[in-house]
Amino acid sequence: MDDQGLLEAVASLVRPGGRELVCGRSGHAAGHVCVTVSDAVDLRTLRAQFSRRYGQLRNLVMGGCTDPKVTERTGLPLLAPFGGELAEMRGWACGDRWIGCGAVRAGDGVRVVVLVAERDAPPSDAPPEEVVRVASPRRVTPRDDRRPWVRRVLELTGWEPLGLSVDWAEIEKELGVPLPADYKELAEAFGGGVFSESVSFMGCGAGVSFDLPAQWRAGLRAARDGTYGSVSAVGPYDEYTPGGKGVVTWGSTEWADQYCWLIDAERPGHCPVLARSHDPGPWYRYDMSTSEFLYRVLADAGFRPFGIARYDLGATFLPGSGGPSGGRKL
């Protein structure tokens, strides 16, 4: 499996709502899945790709020496399947999953290994309901502020619109439904990338990691492929398929919060936002636009459980790798 195949396989295993992980390799206990890795995969390149997608890594094993302070809460589940064979292992926390990338001794050399293991994620204060309908939150701007929400996001981040040209007709033909108009404005203005160094936004043509159509196709392939077990990405909803009803993910955070639309082909143009926190917890439904939801996530400290303004991360935007980088301060 090449680099892109590995990224897609891992993404399918760490999606919120994933079921029990059971490895198919002889002698490996339950609680993790080892992903097949091609001999041509470069460990350093793969490690960089995981870091770009999942954030800060943890050094668990280096030069054959295991961090003596590693525990169940800091990455030990990634080491357990390999005993003393590990030459190195780095780990990333993603919701209730660990992602591991490293090398094991094999004869006179080493072999690259990638695995996903269960993780005890931080507890959530979310209620136990499967889906929670949330009323519009308190206003964070004066009542006479009539600025469109896209404009508010632009001004908040100081970003000059890129004015990208996107073939929306072709994308919407593949989906079978129109995408929200304000999302298309956001995608044309920002491309795809990361807000406040923590909120990933899926645009179009911004490198595979930040390209909404590419990620949607990858999600469909993962949902249809039983190679890595039965993993429900978005239960109780399915991935959206043309002509049906389901979700399409347009954003996420480094701690595995997930932002989607609930799309129903029988109600074209109606795209409420569904969001779920990392534990995985219940879905929250917001009958508001994509740009309003994004603005509140970035700017409204009282927008719980998804607002990040209370963490003082700043309101910034960094284009995704492989995407346009011509934006600048307004």
PDB file of C-alpha atoms in Angstrom, residues 49-308:
ATOM      1  CA  GLN A  49       2.489  13.324   6.353  1.00  0.00           C
ATOM      2  CA  PHE A  50       0.955  12.038   9.588  1.00  0.00           C
ATOM      3  CA  SER A  51       2.219  15.096  11.470  1.00  0.00           C
ATOM      4  CA  ARG A  52       0.681  17.472   8.916  1.00  0.00           C
ATOM      5  CA  ARG A  53      -2.655  15.711   9.242  1.00  0.00           C
ATOM      6  CA  TYR A  54      -2.755  14.772  12.945  1.00  0.00           C
ATOM      7  CA  GLY A  55      -0.557  17.359  14.636  1.00  0.00           C
ATOM      8  CA  GLN A  56       2.147  17.013  17.261  1.00  0.00           C
ATOM      9  CA  LEU A  57       3.759  13.571  17.477  1.00  0.00           C
ATOM     10  CA  ARG A  58       5.045  11.706  20.544  1.00  0.00           C
ATOM     11  CA  ASN A  59       8.472  10.058  20.545  1.00  0.00           C
ATOM     12  CA  LEU A  60       7.802   6.646  22.084  1.00  0.00           C
ATOM     13  CA  VAL A  61      10.782   4.607  20.848  1.00  0.00           C
ATOM     14  CA  MET A  62      13.982   6.041  19.367  1.00  0.00           C
ATOM     15  CA  GLY A  63      17.124   4.112  18.480  1.00  0.00           C
ATOM     16  CA  GLY A  64      15.604   1.007  19.999  1.00  0.00           C
ATOM     17  CA  CYS A  65      15.185   2.735  23.375  1.00  0.00           C
ATOM     18  CA  THR A  66      11.672   3.079  24.793  1.00  0.00           C
ATOM     19  CA  ASP A  67      10.676   6.217  26.662  1.00  0.00           C
ATOM     20  CA  PRO A  68      10.610   4.967  30.294  1.00  0.00           C
ATOM     21  CA  LYS A  69       7.725   7.326  31.086  1.00  0.00           C
ATOM     22  CA  VAL A  70       5.357   5.983  28.431  1.00  0.00           C
ATOM     23  CA  THR A  71       2.028   4.777  29.859  1.00  0.00           C
ATOM     24  CA  GLU A  72      -1.383   3.624  28.646  1.00  0.00           C
ATOM     25  CA  ARG A  73      -2.412   7.275  28.538  1.00  0.00           C
ATOM     26  CA  THR A  74       0.625   8.406  26.556  1.00  0.00           C
ATOM     27  CA  GLY A  75       0.953   5.734  23.843  1.00  0.00           C
ATOM     28  CA  LEU A  76       1.790   2.326  25.326  1.00  0.00           C
ATOM     29  CA  PRO A  77      -0.930   0.562  23.246  1.00  0.00           C
ATOM     30  CA  LEU A  78       1.183   1.301  20.146  1.00  0.00           C
ATOM     31  CA  LEU A  79       4.149  -0.626  21.555  1.00  0.00           C
ATOM     32  CA  ALA A  80       2.386  -3.696  22.931  1.00  0.00           C
ATOM     33  CA  PRO A  81       2.002  -5.643  19.644  1.00  0.00           C
ATOM     34  CA  PHE A  82       5.748  -5.657  18.915  1.00  0.00           C
ATOM     35  CA  GLY A  83       7.463  -6.488  22.204  1.00  0.00           C
ATOM     36  CA  GLY A  84      11.194  -5.775  22.008  1.00  0.00           C
ATOM     37  CA  GLU A  85      11.311  -5.709  18.193  1.00  0.00           C
ATOM     38  CA  LEU A  86      10.742  -1.971  17.847  1.00  0.00           C
ATOM     39  CA  ALA A  87      13.563   0.178  16.512  1.00  0.00           C
ATOM     40  CA  GLU A  88      11.435   3.329  16.655  1.00  0.00           C
ATOM     41  CA  MET A  89       7.825   4.412  17.100  1.00  0.00           C
ATOM     42  CA  ARG A  90       6.071   7.768  16.927  1.00  0.00           C
ATOM     43  CA  GLY A  91       2.471   8.249  17.964  1.00  0.00           C
ATOM     44  CA  TRP A  92      -0.378  10.699  17.402  1.00  0.00           C
ATOM     45  CA  ALA A  93      -3.510  11.037  19.516  1.00  0.00           C
ATOM     46  CA  CYS A  94      -6.752  11.281  17.538  1.00  0.00           C
ATOM     47  CA  GLY A  95      -9.919  11.101  19.612  1.00  0.00           C
ATOM     48  CA  ASP A  96     -10.355   7.565  20.930  1.00  0.00           C
ATOM     49  CA  ARG A  97      -7.586   6.181  18.708  1.00  0.00           C
ATOM     50  CA  TRP A  98      -3.792   6.166  18.703  1.00  0.00           C
ATOM     51  CA  ILE A  99      -1.943   6.307  15.379  1.00  0.00           C
ATOM     52  CA  GLY A 100       1.513   4.759  15.311  1.00  0.00           C
ATOM     53  CA  CYS A 101       4.252   4.920  12.684  1.00  0.00           C
ATOM     54  CA  GLY A 102       7.643   3.317  13.197  1.00  0.00           C
ATOM     55  CA  ALA A 103       9.985   0.469  12.358  1.00  0.00           C
ATOM     56  CA  VAL A 104      10.644  -3.031  13.673  1.00  0.00           C
ATOM     57  CA  ARG A 105      13.808  -5.069  13.322  1.00  0.00           C
ATOM     58  CA  ALA A 106      13.652  -7.519  10.414  1.00  0.00           C
ATOM     59  CA  GLY A 107      16.766  -9.591   9.749  1.00  0.00           C
ATOM     60  CA  ASP A 108      19.664  -7.232   9.087  1.00  0.00           C
ATOM     61  CA  GLY A 109      17.396  -4.248   8.515  1.00  0.00           C
ATOM     62  CA  VAL A 110      14.127  -2.701   9.606  1.00  0.00           C
ATOM     63  CA  ARG A 111      10.553  -2.822   8.337  1.00  0.00           C
ATOM     64  CA  VAL A 112       8.128   0.118   8.446  1.00  0.00           C
ATOM     65  CA  VAL A 113       4.986  -0.478  10.501  1.00  0.00           C
ATOM     66  CA  VAL A 114       1.772   1.530  10.814  1.00  0.00           C
ATOM     67  CA  LEU A 115      -1.019   0.744  13.255  1.00  0.00           C
ATOM     68  CA  VAL A 116      -4.111   2.211  14.873  1.00  0.00           C
ATOM     69  CA  ALA A 117      -4.833   1.318  18.502  1.00  0.00           C
ATOM     70  CA  GLU A 118      -7.574   2.025  21.014  1.00  0.00           C
ATOM     71  CA  ARG A 119      -7.127   5.039  23.286  1.00  0.00           C
ATOM     72  CA  ASP A 120      -8.868   6.256  26.409  1.00  0.00           C
ATOM     73  CA  ALA A 121      -9.846   9.712  25.190  1.00  0.00           C
ATOM     74  CA  PRO A 122     -10.503  12.557  27.646  1.00  0.00           C
ATOM     75  CA  PRO A 123     -14.051  12.443  29.013  1.00  0.00           C
ATOM     76  CA  SER A 124     -16.727  14.553  27.390  1.00  0.00           C
ATOM     77  CA  ASP A 125     -19.381  16.581  29.186  1.00  0.00           C
ATOM     78  CA  ALA A 126     -21.792  15.986  26.310  1.00  0.00           C
ATOM     79  CA  PRO A 127     -25.223  14.501  27.066  1.00  0.00           C
ATOM     80  CA  PRO A 128     -25.910  10.865  26.139  1.00  0.00           C
ATOM     81  CA  GLU A 129     -28.493  11.487  23.401  1.00  0.00           C
ATOM     82  CA  GLU A 130     -27.621  10.194  19.956  1.00  0.00           C
ATOM     83  CA  VAL A 131     -28.489  13.494  18.272  1.00  0.00           C
ATOM     84  CA  VAL A 132     -29.030  16.857  19.952  1.00  0.00           C
ATOM     85  CA  ARG A 133     -30.798  19.703  18.159  1.00  0.00           C
ATOM     86  CA  VAL A 134     -29.198  22.945  19.320  1.00  0.00           C
ATOM     87  CA  ALA A 135     -30.989  26.291  19.180  1.00  0.00           C
ATOM     88  CA  SER A 136     -29.149  29.264  17.731  1.00  0.00           C
ATOM     89  CA  PRO A 137     -26.559  30.417  20.286  1.00  0.00           C
ATOM     90  CA  ARG A 138     -26.396  33.857  21.824  1.00  0.00           C
ATOM     91  CA  ARG A 139     -25.430  36.636  19.434  1.00  0.00           C
ATOM     92  CA  VAL A 140     -21.768  37.631  19.508  1.00  0.00           C
ATOM     93  CA  THR A 141     -22.211  40.663  17.269  1.00  0.00           C
ATOM     94  CA  PRO A 142     -24.580  43.640  17.489  1.00  0.00           C
ATOM     95  CA  ARG A 143     -28.067  43.119  16.124  1.00  0.00           C
ATOM     96  CA  ASP A 144     -27.480  45.752  13.463  1.00  0.00           C
ATOM     97  CA  ASP A 145     -24.390  43.949  12.142  1.00  0.00           C
ATOM     98  CA  ARG A 146     -25.551  42.804   8.725  1.00  0.00           C
ATOM     99  CA  ARG A 147     -22.181  41.610   7.430  1.00  0.00           C
ATOM    100  CA  PRO A 148     -22.399  38.240   5.666  1.00  0.00           C
ATOM    101  CA  TRP A 149     -20.825  35.444   7.686  1.00  0.00           C
ATOM    102  CA  VAL A 150     -18.203  34.768   5.015  1.00  0.00           C
ATOM    103  CA  ARG A 151     -17.102  38.401   5.284  1.00  0.00           C
ATOM    104  CA  ARG A 152     -16.893  38.069   9.067  1.00  0.00           C
ATOM    105  CA  VAL A 153     -14.597  35.043   8.760  1.00  0.00           C
ATOM    106  CA  LEU A 154     -12.394  36.920   6.293  1.00  0.00           C
ATOM    107  CA  GLU A 155     -12.138  39.975   8.521  1.00  0.00           C
ATOM    108  CA  LEU A 156     -11.587  37.872  11.636  1.00  0.00           C
ATOM    109  CA  THR A 157      -8.598  36.120  10.079  1.00  0.00           C
ATOM    110  CA  GLY A 158      -7.297  39.085   8.072  1.00  0.00           C
ATOM    111  CA  TRP A 159      -7.309  36.982   4.925  1.00  0.00           C
ATOM    112  CA  GLU A 160      -7.598  38.430   1.435  1.00  0.00           C
ATOM    113  CA  PRO A 161      -9.860  36.270  -0.783  1.00  0.00           C
ATOM    114  CA  LEU A 162      -7.948  34.164  -3.281  1.00  0.00           C
ATOM    115  CA  GLY A 163     -10.755  34.291  -5.840  1.00  0.00           C
ATOM    116  CA  LEU A 164     -10.192  30.673  -6.885  1.00  0.00           C
ATOM    117  CA  SER A 165     -11.984  29.291  -9.922  1.00  0.00           C
ATOM    118  CA  VAL A 166     -13.759  26.038  -9.030  1.00  0.00           C
ATOM    119  CA  ASP A 167     -15.831  23.867 -11.358  1.00  0.00           C
ATOM    120  CA  TRP A 168     -18.777  23.604  -8.976  1.00  0.00           C
ATOM    121  CA  ALA A 169     -21.059  22.240 -11.684  1.00  0.00           C
ATOM    122  CA  GLU A 170     -18.831  19.182 -12.111  1.00  0.00           C
ATOM    123  CA  ILE A 171     -18.479  18.607  -8.342  1.00  0.00           C
ATOM    124  CA  GLU A 172     -22.214  18.982  -7.729  1.00  0.00           C
ATOM    125  CA  LYS A 173     -22.971  16.695 -10.661  1.00  0.00           C
ATOM    126  CA  GLU A 174     -20.895  13.974  -8.989  1.00  0.00           C
ATOM    127  CA  LEU A 175     -22.594  14.545  -5.632  1.00  0.00           C
ATOM    128  CA  GLY A 176     -26.051  14.828  -7.137  1.00  0.00           C
ATOM    129  CA  VAL A 177     -26.936  17.824  -4.940  1.00  0.00           C
ATOM    130  CA  PRO A 178     -25.909  21.495  -4.730  1.00  0.00           C
ATOM    131  CA  LEU A 179     -23.403  22.484  -2.051  1.00  0.00           C
ATOM    132  CA  PRO A 180     -24.205  25.414   0.279  1.00  0.00           C
ATOM    133  CA  ALA A 181     -23.614  28.719  -1.473  1.00  0.00           C
ATOM    134  CA  ASP A 182     -21.685  30.238   1.442  1.00  0.00           C
ATOM    135  CA  TYR A 183     -19.414  27.161   1.621  1.00  0.00           C
ATOM    136  CA  LYS A 184     -18.532  27.730  -2.028  1.00  0.00           C
ATOM    137  CA  GLU A 185     -17.670  31.323  -1.194  1.00  0.00           C
ATOM    138  CA  LEU A 186     -15.415  30.130   1.630  1.00  0.00           C
ATOM    139  CA  ALA A 187     -13.705  27.575  -0.618  1.00  0.00           C
ATOM    140  CA  GLU A 188     -13.082  30.161  -3.344  1.00  0.00           C
ATOM    141  CA  ALA A 189     -11.721  32.628  -0.785  1.00  0.00           C
ATOM    142  CA  PHE A 190      -9.541  30.319   1.325  1.00  0.00           C
ATOM    143  CA  GLY A 191      -8.968  27.154  -0.676  1.00  0.00           C
ATOM    144  CA  GLY A 192      -8.361  24.482   1.964  1.00  0.00           C
ATOM    145  CA  GLY A 193      -6.188  24.646   5.050  1.00  0.00           C
ATOM    146  CA  VAL A 194      -6.084  25.185   8.792  1.00  0.00           C
ATOM    147  CA  PHE A 195      -7.669  27.913  10.907  1.00  0.00           C
ATOM    148  CA  SER A 196      -6.073  28.838  14.229  1.00  0.00           C
ATOM    149  CA  GLU A 197      -3.545  26.020  13.807  1.00  0.00           C
ATOM    150  CA  SER A 198      -6.216  23.517  14.824  1.00  0.00           C
ATOM    151  CA  VAL A 199      -9.361  23.616  12.630  1.00  0.00           C
ATOM    152  CA  SER A 200      -8.998  21.919   9.244  1.00  0.00           C
ATOM    153  CA  PHE A 201     -11.223  23.207   6.439  1.00  0.00           C
ATOM    154  CA  MET A 202     -11.878  21.134   3.318  1.00  0.00           C
ATOM    155  CA  GLY A 203     -11.856  23.253   0.185  1.00  0.00           C
ATOM    156  CA  CYS A 204     -11.367  22.155  -3.406  1.00  0.00           C
ATOM    157  CA  GLY A 205      -8.093  21.565  -5.223  1.00  0.00           C
ATOM    158  CA  ALA A 206      -5.988  22.250  -2.115  1.00  0.00           C
ATOM    159  CA  GLY A 207      -4.017  19.019  -1.918  1.00  0.00           C
ATOM    160  CA  VAL A 208      -5.695  15.719  -1.102  1.00  0.00           C
ATOM    161  CA  SER A 209      -5.728  16.272   2.669  1.00  0.00           C
ATOM    162  CA  PHE A 210      -7.793  19.467   2.300  1.00  0.00           C
ATOM    163  CA  ASP A 211      -9.813  18.612  -0.817  1.00  0.00           C
ATOM    164  CA  LEU A 212     -13.470  17.953  -0.004  1.00  0.00           C
ATOM    165  CA  PRO A 213     -14.345  15.830  -3.072  1.00  0.00           C
ATOM    166  CA  ALA A 214     -11.210  13.687  -2.615  1.00  0.00           C
ATOM    167  CA  GLN A 215     -11.902  13.140   1.089  1.00  0.00           C
ATOM    168  CA  TRP A 216     -15.559  12.333   0.389  1.00  0.00           C
ATOM    169  CA  ARG A 217     -14.535   9.706  -2.188  1.00  0.00           C
ATOM    170  CA  ALA A 218     -12.012   8.256   0.270  1.00  0.00           C
ATOM    171  CA  GLY A 219     -14.725   8.035   2.928  1.00  0.00           C
ATOM    172  CA  LEU A 220     -17.026   6.199   0.533  1.00  0.00           C
ATOM    173  CA  ARG A 221     -14.279   3.721  -0.364  1.00  0.00           C
ATOM    174  CA  ALA A 222     -13.542   3.106   3.305  1.00  0.00           C
ATOM    175  CA  ALA A 223     -17.229   2.609   4.109  1.00  0.00           C
ATOM    176  CA  ARG A 224     -17.564   0.029   1.308  1.00  0.00           C
ATOM    177  CA  ASP A 225     -14.278  -1.763   2.018  1.00  0.00           C
ATOM    178  CA  GLY A 226     -14.333  -4.359   4.803  1.00  0.00           C
ATOM    179  CA  THR A 227     -10.566  -4.866   4.767  1.00  0.00           C
ATOM    180  CA  TYR A 228     -10.097  -3.072   8.076  1.00  0.00           C
ATOM    181  CA  GLY A 229     -13.147  -4.407   9.827  1.00  0.00           C
ATOM    182  CA  SER A 230     -16.566  -2.909  10.256  1.00  0.00           C
ATOM    183  CA  VAL A 231     -15.989   0.757  10.990  1.00  0.00           C
ATOM    184  CA  SER A 232     -18.974   3.080  11.102  1.00  0.00           C
ATOM    185  CA  ALA A 233     -17.646   6.532  10.339  1.00  0.00           C
ATOM    186  CA  VAL A 234     -20.653   8.550  11.310  1.00  0.00           C
ATOM    187  CA  GLY A 235     -23.284   6.336  12.994  1.00  0.00           C
ATOM    188  CA  PRO A 236     -26.205   6.622  13.162  1.00  0.00           C
ATOM    189  CA  TYR A 237     -25.654   8.194   9.729  1.00  0.00           C
ATOM    190  CA  ASP A 238     -23.938   6.720   6.700  1.00  0.00           C
ATOM    191  CA  GLU A 239     -21.520   8.457   4.392  1.00  0.00           C
ATOM    192  CA  TYR A 240     -23.581  10.322   1.829  1.00  0.00           C
ATOM    193  CA  THR A 241     -24.018   8.502  -1.461  1.00  0.00           C
ATOM    194  CA  PRO A 242     -25.539  10.187  -4.532  1.00  0.00           C
ATOM    195  CA  GLY A 243     -29.320   9.929  -4.423  1.00  0.00           C
ATOM    196  CA  GLY A 244     -29.377   9.026  -0.724  1.00  0.00           C
ATOM    197  CA  LYS A 245     -29.129  10.624   2.704  1.00  0.00           C
ATOM    198  CA  GLY A 246     -25.981  10.885   4.773  1.00  0.00           C
ATOM    199  CA  VAL A 247     -23.112  13.074   5.825  1.00  0.00           C
ATOM    200  CA  VAL A 248     -20.262  14.818   4.053  1.00  0.00           C
ATOM    201  CA  THR A 249     -17.401  16.047   6.245  1.00  0.00           C
ATOM    202  CA  TRP A 250     -16.146  19.561   5.543  1.00  0.00           C
ATOM    203  CA  GLY A 251     -14.031  20.212   8.634  1.00  0.00           C
ATOM    204  CA  SER A 252     -12.344  18.720  11.683  1.00  0.00           C
ATOM    205  CA  THR A 253      -9.969  19.618  14.517  1.00  0.00           C
ATOM    206  CA  GLU A 254      -6.637  18.268  15.677  1.00  0.00           C
ATOM    207  CA  TRP A 255      -8.441  16.681  18.647  1.00  0.00           C
ATOM    208  CA  ALA A 256     -10.820  14.879  16.266  1.00  0.00           C
ATOM    209  CA  ASP A 257     -13.959  17.002  16.455  1.00  0.00           C
ATOM    210  CA  GLN A 258     -15.868  16.483  13.208  1.00  0.00           C
ATOM    211  CA  TYR A 259     -17.925  19.008  11.203  1.00  0.00           C
ATOM    212  CA  CYS A 260     -20.309  17.733   8.512  1.00  0.00           C
ATOM    213  CA  TRP A 261     -23.447  18.465   6.560  1.00  0.00           C
ATOM    214  CA  LEU A 262     -26.459  16.203   6.707  1.00  0.00           C
ATOM    215  CA  ILE A 263     -27.381  15.923   3.029  1.00  0.00           C
ATOM    216  CA  ASP A 264     -30.639  14.480   1.702  1.00  0.00           C
ATOM    217  CA  ALA A 265     -30.940  14.123  -2.068  1.00  0.00           C
ATOM    218  CA  GLU A 266     -34.699  14.470  -1.699  1.00  0.00           C
ATOM    219  CA  ARG A 267     -34.206  17.907  -0.099  1.00  0.00           C
ATOM    220  CA  PRO A 268     -31.545  19.544  -2.271  1.00  0.00           C
ATOM    221  CA  GLY A 269     -30.205  22.770  -0.857  1.00  0.00           C
ATOM    222  CA  HIS A 270     -31.037  21.848   2.759  1.00  0.00           C
ATOM    223  CA  CYS A 271     -27.691  21.207   4.505  1.00  0.00           C
ATOM    224  CA  PRO A 272     -27.813  21.562   8.309  1.00  0.00           C
ATOM    225  CA  VAL A 273     -24.457  21.331  10.079  1.00  0.00           C
ATOM    226  CA  LEU A 274     -23.804  18.252  12.182  1.00  0.00           C
ATOM    227  CA  ALA A 275     -20.904  18.363  14.626  1.00  0.00           C
ATOM    228  CA  ARG A 276     -19.524  15.801  17.033  1.00  0.00           C
ATOM    229  CA  SER A 277     -16.768  16.022  19.613  1.00  0.00           C
ATOM    230  CA  HIS A 278     -13.813  13.714  19.994  1.00  0.00           C
ATOM    231  CA  ASP A 279     -15.036  11.222  22.598  1.00  0.00           C
ATOM    232  CA  PRO A 280     -17.008  10.282  20.253  1.00  0.00           C
ATOM    233  CA  GLY A 281     -20.098  11.881  21.684  1.00  0.00           C
ATOM    234  CA  PRO A 282     -23.552  12.677  20.362  1.00  0.00           C
ATOM    235  CA  TRP A 283     -24.177  14.647  17.212  1.00  0.00           C
ATOM    236  CA  TYR A 284     -25.207  18.269  17.568  1.00  0.00           C
ATOM    237  CA  ARG A 285     -27.385  19.671  14.826  1.00  0.00           C
ATOM    238  CA  TYR A 286     -27.144  23.347  13.913  1.00  0.00           C
ATOM    239  CA  ASP A 287     -29.644  24.871  11.524  1.00  0.00           C
ATOM    240  CA  MET A 288     -27.238  27.590  10.466  1.00  0.00           C
ATOM    241  CA  SER A 289     -24.923  28.200   7.558  1.00  0.00           C
ATOM    242  CA  THR A 290     -21.460  26.707   7.246  1.00  0.00           C
ATOM    243  CA  SER A 291     -19.815  30.122   7.489  1.00  0.00           C
ATOM    244  CA  GLU A 292     -21.774  31.101  10.606  1.00  0.00           C
ATOM    245  CA  PHE A 293     -20.840  27.851  12.308  1.00  0.00           C
ATOM    246  CA  LEU A 294     -17.161  28.322  11.372  1.00  0.00           C
ATOM    247  CA  TYR A 295     -17.189  31.924  12.588  1.00  0.00           C
ATOM    248  CA  ARG A 296     -18.682  30.927  15.935  1.00  0.00           C
ATOM    249  CA  VAL A 297     -16.157  28.116  16.351  1.00  0.00           C
ATOM    250  CA  LEU A 298     -13.316  30.605  15.828  1.00  0.00           C
ATOM    251  CA  ALA A 299     -14.698  33.707  17.551  1.00  0.00           C
ATOM    252  CA  ASP A 300     -17.325  32.814  20.156  1.00  0.00           C
ATOM    253  CA  ALA A 301     -15.809  31.574  23.433  1.00  0.00           C
ATOM    254  CA  GLY A 302     -19.300  30.646  24.640  1.00  0.00           C
ATOM    255  CA  PHE A 303     -20.070  28.430  21.634  1.00  0.00           C
ATOM    256  CA  ARG A 304     -19.762  25.133  23.508  1.00  0.00           C
ATOM    257  CA  PRO A 305     -18.735  22.448  23.069  1.00  0.00           C
ATOM    258  CA  PHE A 306     -17.067  23.468  19.790  1.00  0.00           C
ATOM    259  CA  GLY A 307     -15.885  27.069  20.249  1.00  0.00           C
ATOM    260  CA  ILE A 308     -12.100  27.403  20.436  1.00  0.00           C
TER     261      ILE A 308
END
